[in-house]
Every structure is written in structure tokens, then in C-alpha cells.
């Protein structure tokens, strides 16, 4: 036996406090927390596309521009995200290289692909593998913020290594774009509504 | 028709269920999409309050005491959470300092403050003034607290620095580890229980 959908019982979920509001009683606001009620998150598809595209545009300078600059005595060098992974690998710190590669490259790219896939399938009103697509969405919520790793590492390194002529580390513009990519993809994940996946199934019933 | 507070709606697929009776540590999954729809936490409200006060002290400590220290040819340097934010303020990238400062200091501090406020009143079986606003705000803040990522970042930084300078963890790092665990325990979805437990 499959459970009923909220619409069929004239109920509506409050996004903020997750209360099951009865539409017979409260039409516009949650009776428990007073937040505005929406059937689905407002304009979910358009907003998610917009945030996703903005993140994708920023992802280019995030990878092309250097994220930090190292100066020490005679040396003066800048590194990009991929450059820092390669450097770590060549220094023999392959474990840390893998962690940074996953957090800074695999996770953002996976977020782009998964969100685009979910948006396209929702817009095509696909009815297949709804359960798996919902699980993908929950996965996005879990991994989303781990990409901030590189931003925190740059901040900590820049705060620590300040020895004047003996050595200095300074943040560079690339890290700003990368941080914005992470924030924008997190916002895109939050504005998407996974219940849209199930709307196609419900209309069948 | 039953009272709607006995019903749960899955936030991922909109399925409706009758609230199941749960034992401590048990959780209920949505039949349709397998999301966790309800669980009974293992901590009571007073225990949460105690842990929350601990978290508040740790957060103050972590923000201003060094997390890592480095040594380079006789010169010492150390950095706290606030220093890491400060290092990003200069130059064209200052916008990112706002994001980092919010996710590492501001959001956790707000979470701890609001929780202390709500739970102190709950201790006396009362609803705190601004209860509904505080509960809504906590729900908005939850995804933006990133202390656990910073903890991993601190470990990565130590490895990145070895070979160039001598890096060592400082007292703040252990406090940060403890704080991270506490925040996972106290600031999660379990606090939705407050709606029911405080009349």
C-alpha cells in the first residue's frame, strides 16, 4: 500500500518547521510557526537554473586564476586549485592530494551534473527512478559544503605563514570565485524542490 | 479526521504518514523515497542545554585561541579561527572573508545563542519570548555552519606546511574537534522536538 500525497488530503508542509498544516484551517500561514506556506518552493526550477548557471560561470575563473601566492627569499610563485593538487601529489602527499581533489574538483562538478540532471528530468516530467533521484538530491545536501575546504585552507595558511622575507602566503582572486561557486551551488540545492520529482507520478494516479 | 499534528509529511516527496510510536534512537523512513521522516533523539532537553553551554564556551575559546602554530628559523606564529577570517579581509577578495566569517563564527554563535535561549526557558517548561522566530531562524541557519569542514582544513594545512616550516597543533585544535562533535549533536534536526515538548 502506498501512502497518500499531501495534496490528496488537503494538507501542506510548512517549509520552515515541517508541520503538517491542514488547508481547511490555515490557508496562507503555518499555524505553528507563522511562516508563509507554499505548495512547492516558489519558482524552484527557474531559480535553481539561474543559480546553477551563475555558479558554472564563476567556476571558470575559479580554476584559471591562482588561489594563493607564495613568496620566500628568492622564490615567488602562484598556484591554482589543480596546480596545488599536482604539487601535493609530486611531494608524495598523495592522500591529501586526493582529499583536495575530491573536495575542490569532484564535488563541485558532481553538483553541477546532478542538479542539471534533476532539473532536466523534472522538466521532462520523467516518471522513472524517482526514489533514486530523490536519494541523489539528499546526497547533494550532504556533500554540498565540503567544497569549502580549499577556502578554509587558504585562509588558515595565509594567517599562519607571515614571516616577511622568510616566507609569506597571500590569498589570490581565484579563491574568491571558488568560494562563490560553493555558496551559489549550495543556494541552488536549497532552492530546488525534490517533491517536483514526484509530481509526475502523482498526476498519473 | 485526525488532528494534523499526528501526521508527518515527508519533506522530500510529500507523502503523508500517521506519526509512528518510536523508541529511543529509533528512526522511521519514508516508504516512498526512503528519507528519514522522524526519529527519537537520545538526548533530553536538559542534556541538550548542558551540552549547549559547553559548546558556547568552546566556541569563544576556539575563535580567539590559536588552532595551529608554526615555526620558521626561530620565529613563531599562530592562528586562530578569527585570524583565518582576518587573513582573507585584505585586498579584492574580502567578500569571501564575509562568507568564511559567517560560516565559522557568526552562524555557530547564533545557533548556540538561540538554542541556549530556547532551552533555558524549556527547562522551566515555558516557551521563550520569540520562540517561533528562533525556531525558524535555526532551521534557516542549519546548512550554513561549516565547522567540521574547517577541522579537516586544519589537518590538511598541517600536512601542506610540513617540509617548509615546522607546524604543530595548538590547544585550539582540540577544542575545535570537541566543538565540532557537539555542534553535530545539538544543532541537527532533532530540535524540532521542541515544538511538541514545550506547550
Short mmCIF file of C-alpha atoms in Angstrom, two decimals, chain A:
data_model
loop_
_atom_site.label_atom_id
_atom_site.label_comp_id
_atom_site.label_asym_id
_atom_site.label_seq_id
_atom_site.Cartn_x
_atom_site.Cartn_y
_atom_site.Cartn_z
CA UNK A 1 0.00 0.00 0.00
CA UNK A 2 1.42 3.36 -0.98
CA UNK A 3 0.94 6.37 1.29
CA UNK A 4 -1.18 9.31 0.10
CA UNK A 5 0.34 12.61 -1.05
CA UNK A 6 -0.27 15.76 0.98
CA UNK A 7 -2.33 17.40 -1.77
CA UNK A 8 -4.75 14.49 -1.79
CA UNK A 9 -5.53 15.02 1.91
CA UNK A 10 -5.67 18.79 1.60
CA UNK A 11 -2.52 19.16 3.68
CA UNK A 12 0.52 21.34 3.13
CA UNK A 13 4.02 21.00 4.58
CA UNK A 14 5.47 24.10 6.24
CA UNK A 15 9.00 24.55 4.80
CA UNK A 16 10.33 26.11 7.95
CA UNK A 17 9.08 23.96 10.83
CA UNK A 18 7.94 20.87 8.84
CA UNK A 19 4.48 20.97 10.38
CA UNK A 20 1.63 19.31 8.51
CA UNK A 21 -0.77 22.22 8.02
CA UNK A 22 -4.38 21.49 7.24
CA UNK A 23 -5.58 23.72 4.40
CA UNK A 24 -9.11 23.69 5.79
CA UNK A 25 -7.86 25.75 8.70
CA UNK A 26 -4.82 27.76 7.58
CA UNK A 27 -4.68 28.99 4.04
CA UNK A 28 -1.58 31.18 3.88
CA UNK A 29 0.48 30.86 7.02
CA UNK A 30 1.66 27.95 9.14
CA UNK A 31 -0.45 27.79 12.29
CA UNK A 32 2.54 26.64 14.32
CA UNK A 33 5.46 28.88 13.25
CA UNK A 34 3.68 31.57 11.23
CA UNK A 35 5.89 31.10 8.12
CA UNK A 36 4.31 31.61 4.69
CA UNK A 37 3.00 28.39 3.16
CA UNK A 38 3.87 27.33 -0.38
CA UNK A 39 2.72 24.24 -2.21
CA UNK A 40 6.21 23.89 -3.69
CA UNK A 41 9.23 26.10 -3.14
CA UNK A 42 8.47 29.22 -5.23
CA UNK A 43 9.85 29.21 -8.81
CA UNK A 44 12.11 26.33 -7.88
CA UNK A 45 13.11 25.35 -11.42
CA UNK A 46 13.89 28.86 -12.72
CA UNK A 47 15.77 29.88 -9.58
CA UNK A 48 17.81 26.70 -9.43
CA UNK A 49 18.79 27.03 -13.11
CA UNK A 50 19.79 30.68 -12.56
CA UNK A 51 21.96 29.92 -9.52
CA UNK A 52 23.46 26.87 -11.22
CA UNK A 53 24.41 28.82 -14.36
CA UNK A 54 25.91 31.64 -12.27
CA UNK A 55 27.97 29.07 -10.35
CA UNK A 56 29.09 27.47 -13.61
CA UNK A 57 30.26 30.85 -14.99
CA UNK A 58 32.26 31.54 -11.82
CA UNK A 59 33.78 28.07 -11.94
CA UNK A 60 35.94 29.12 -14.92
CA UNK A 61 37.90 31.94 -13.20
CA UNK A 62 37.97 29.81 -10.04
CA UNK A 63 40.08 27.27 -11.88
CA UNK A 64 42.07 29.55 -14.18
CA UNK A 65 43.10 32.23 -11.67
CA UNK A 66 45.63 31.46 -8.91
CA UNK A 67 44.21 30.85 -5.43
CA UNK A 68 47.34 31.73 -3.49
CA UNK A 69 50.77 33.29 -3.85
CA UNK A 70 53.82 32.05 -2.02
CA UNK A 71 56.92 34.18 -1.53
CA UNK A 72 60.07 33.03 0.24
CA UNK A 73 63.55 34.57 -0.17
CA UNK A 74 64.17 34.13 -3.90
CA UNK A 75 61.02 32.16 -4.74
CA UNK A 76 57.81 33.78 -5.84
CA UNK A 77 55.10 31.50 -7.17
CA UNK A 78 51.34 31.32 -7.59
CA UNK A 79 49.20 28.18 -7.53
CA UNK A 80 45.82 27.29 -8.98
CA UNK A 81 43.47 24.67 -7.49
CA UNK A 82 44.60 21.92 -9.85
CA UNK A 83 48.22 23.08 -9.50
CA UNK A 84 48.07 22.61 -5.73
CA UNK A 85 46.74 19.07 -6.19
CA UNK A 86 49.59 18.23 -8.61
CA UNK A 87 52.19 19.78 -6.25
CA UNK A 88 50.93 17.71 -3.31
CA UNK A 89 50.94 14.55 -5.42
CA UNK A 90 54.52 15.15 -6.53
CA UNK A 91 55.61 15.88 -2.95
CA UNK A 92 54.37 12.40 -2.06
CA UNK A 93 51.37 13.59 -0.01
CA UNK A 94 49.01 11.63 -2.25
CA UNK A 95 46.38 11.19 0.49
CA UNK A 96 45.97 14.93 0.97
CA UNK A 97 46.09 15.41 -2.81
CA UNK A 98 43.12 13.03 -3.13
CA UNK A 99 41.17 14.82 -0.36
CA UNK A 100 41.69 18.24 -2.02
CA UNK A 101 40.90 16.82 -5.47
CA UNK A 102 37.63 15.31 -4.24
CA UNK A 103 36.56 18.43 -2.31
CA UNK A 104 37.55 21.01 -4.93
CA UNK A 105 37.01 19.23 -8.25
CA UNK A 106 34.89 16.09 -7.91
CA UNK A 107 32.25 17.55 -5.56
CA UNK A 108 31.57 20.81 -7.48
CA UNK A 109 31.47 19.01 -10.85
CA UNK A 110 29.20 16.31 -9.40
CA UNK A 111 26.89 19.03 -8.06
CA UNK A 112 26.65 20.68 -11.49
CA UNK A 113 25.89 17.38 -13.21
CA UNK A 114 23.41 16.08 -10.64
CA UNK A 115 21.46 19.35 -10.36
CA UNK A 116 21.28 19.73 -14.15
CA UNK A 117 20.15 16.10 -14.45
CA UNK A 118 17.44 16.57 -11.80
CA UNK A 119 16.22 19.80 -13.41
CA UNK A 120 16.04 18.30 -16.89
CA UNK A 121 14.23 15.15 -15.74
CA UNK A 122 11.73 17.22 -13.74
CA UNK A 123 11.08 19.47 -16.72
CA UNK A 124 10.58 16.42 -18.98
CA UNK A 125 8.19 15.06 -16.33
CA UNK A 126 10.08 11.75 -16.22
CA UNK A 127 8.46 9.06 -14.12
CA UNK A 128 11.39 6.64 -13.86
CA UNK A 129 13.59 6.01 -10.79
CA UNK A 130 12.01 8.72 -8.63
CA UNK A 131 13.36 7.13 -5.47
CA UNK A 132 16.93 7.11 -6.77
CA UNK A 133 16.67 10.71 -7.99
CA UNK A 134 15.41 11.80 -4.58
CA UNK A 135 18.35 10.00 -2.99
CA UNK A 136 20.72 11.84 -5.34
CA UNK A 137 19.20 15.09 -4.12
CA UNK A 138 19.73 14.13 -0.49
CA UNK A 139 23.33 13.28 -1.39
CA UNK A 140 23.76 16.83 -2.72
CA UNK A 141 22.60 18.26 0.60
CA UNK A 142 25.16 16.12 2.41
CA UNK A 143 28.25 16.82 0.29
CA UNK A 144 27.48 20.44 -0.62
CA UNK A 145 29.52 22.37 1.91
CA UNK A 146 32.64 20.16 1.96
CA UNK A 147 33.92 22.07 -1.08
CA UNK A 148 34.63 24.99 1.23
CA UNK A 149 37.70 23.03 2.33
CA UNK A 150 40.11 24.81 -0.01
CA UNK A 151 38.83 28.24 1.03
CA UNK A 152 39.44 27.45 4.71
CA UNK A 153 42.89 26.01 3.97
CA UNK A 154 43.91 29.18 2.10
CA UNK A 155 42.65 31.37 4.97
CA UNK A 156 44.47 29.35 7.59
CA UNK A 157 47.72 29.18 5.60
CA UNK A 158 47.64 32.91 4.90
CA UNK A 159 47.08 33.62 8.61
CA UNK A 160 49.90 31.27 9.67
CA UNK A 161 52.68 31.92 7.18
CA UNK A 162 53.57 35.56 7.69
CA UNK A 163 57.32 35.73 8.11
CA UNK A 164 58.15 38.69 5.85
CA UNK A 165 61.23 37.93 3.74
CA UNK A 166 61.50 34.40 5.16
CA UNK A 167 58.16 33.42 3.67
CA UNK A 168 54.67 34.71 3.06
CA UNK A 169 51.43 33.25 1.78
CA UNK A 170 48.77 35.54 0.36
CA UNK A 171 45.28 34.65 -0.90
CA UNK A 172 44.58 35.42 -4.55
CA UNK A 173 41.46 36.20 -6.58
CA UNK A 174 40.76 32.58 -7.63
CA UNK A 175 39.70 31.64 -4.11
CA UNK A 176 37.00 34.34 -4.13
CA UNK A 177 35.43 32.87 -7.27
CA UNK A 178 35.75 29.36 -5.91
CA UNK A 179 34.06 30.32 -2.63
CA UNK A 180 31.24 31.96 -4.58
CA UNK A 181 30.82 28.77 -6.64
CA UNK A 182 30.34 26.80 -3.42
CA UNK A 183 27.86 29.30 -1.98
CA UNK A 184 25.89 29.51 -5.24
CA UNK A 185 25.65 25.72 -5.66
CA UNK A 186 24.53 25.41 -2.03
CA UNK A 187 21.83 28.00 -2.67
CA UNK A 188 20.85 26.16 -5.87
CA UNK A 189 20.47 22.92 -3.88
CA UNK A 190 18.32 24.71 -1.28
CA UNK A 191 16.00 26.32 -3.85
CA UNK A 192 15.39 23.04 -5.71
CA UNK A 193 12.33 21.13 -4.53
CA UNK A 194 12.62 17.33 -4.68
CA UNK A 195 8.85 16.97 -4.43
CA UNK A 196 8.71 18.14 -8.05
CA UNK A 197 10.23 14.75 -8.93
CA UNK A 198 7.12 13.05 -7.52
CA UNK A 199 4.57 15.38 -9.09
CA UNK A 200 4.75 13.47 -12.38
CA UNK A 201 3.94 10.22 -10.54
CA UNK A 202 1.08 11.82 -8.65
CA UNK A 203 -0.57 13.18 -11.80
CA UNK A 204 -0.65 9.60 -13.11
CA UNK A 205 -2.75 8.37 -10.20
#
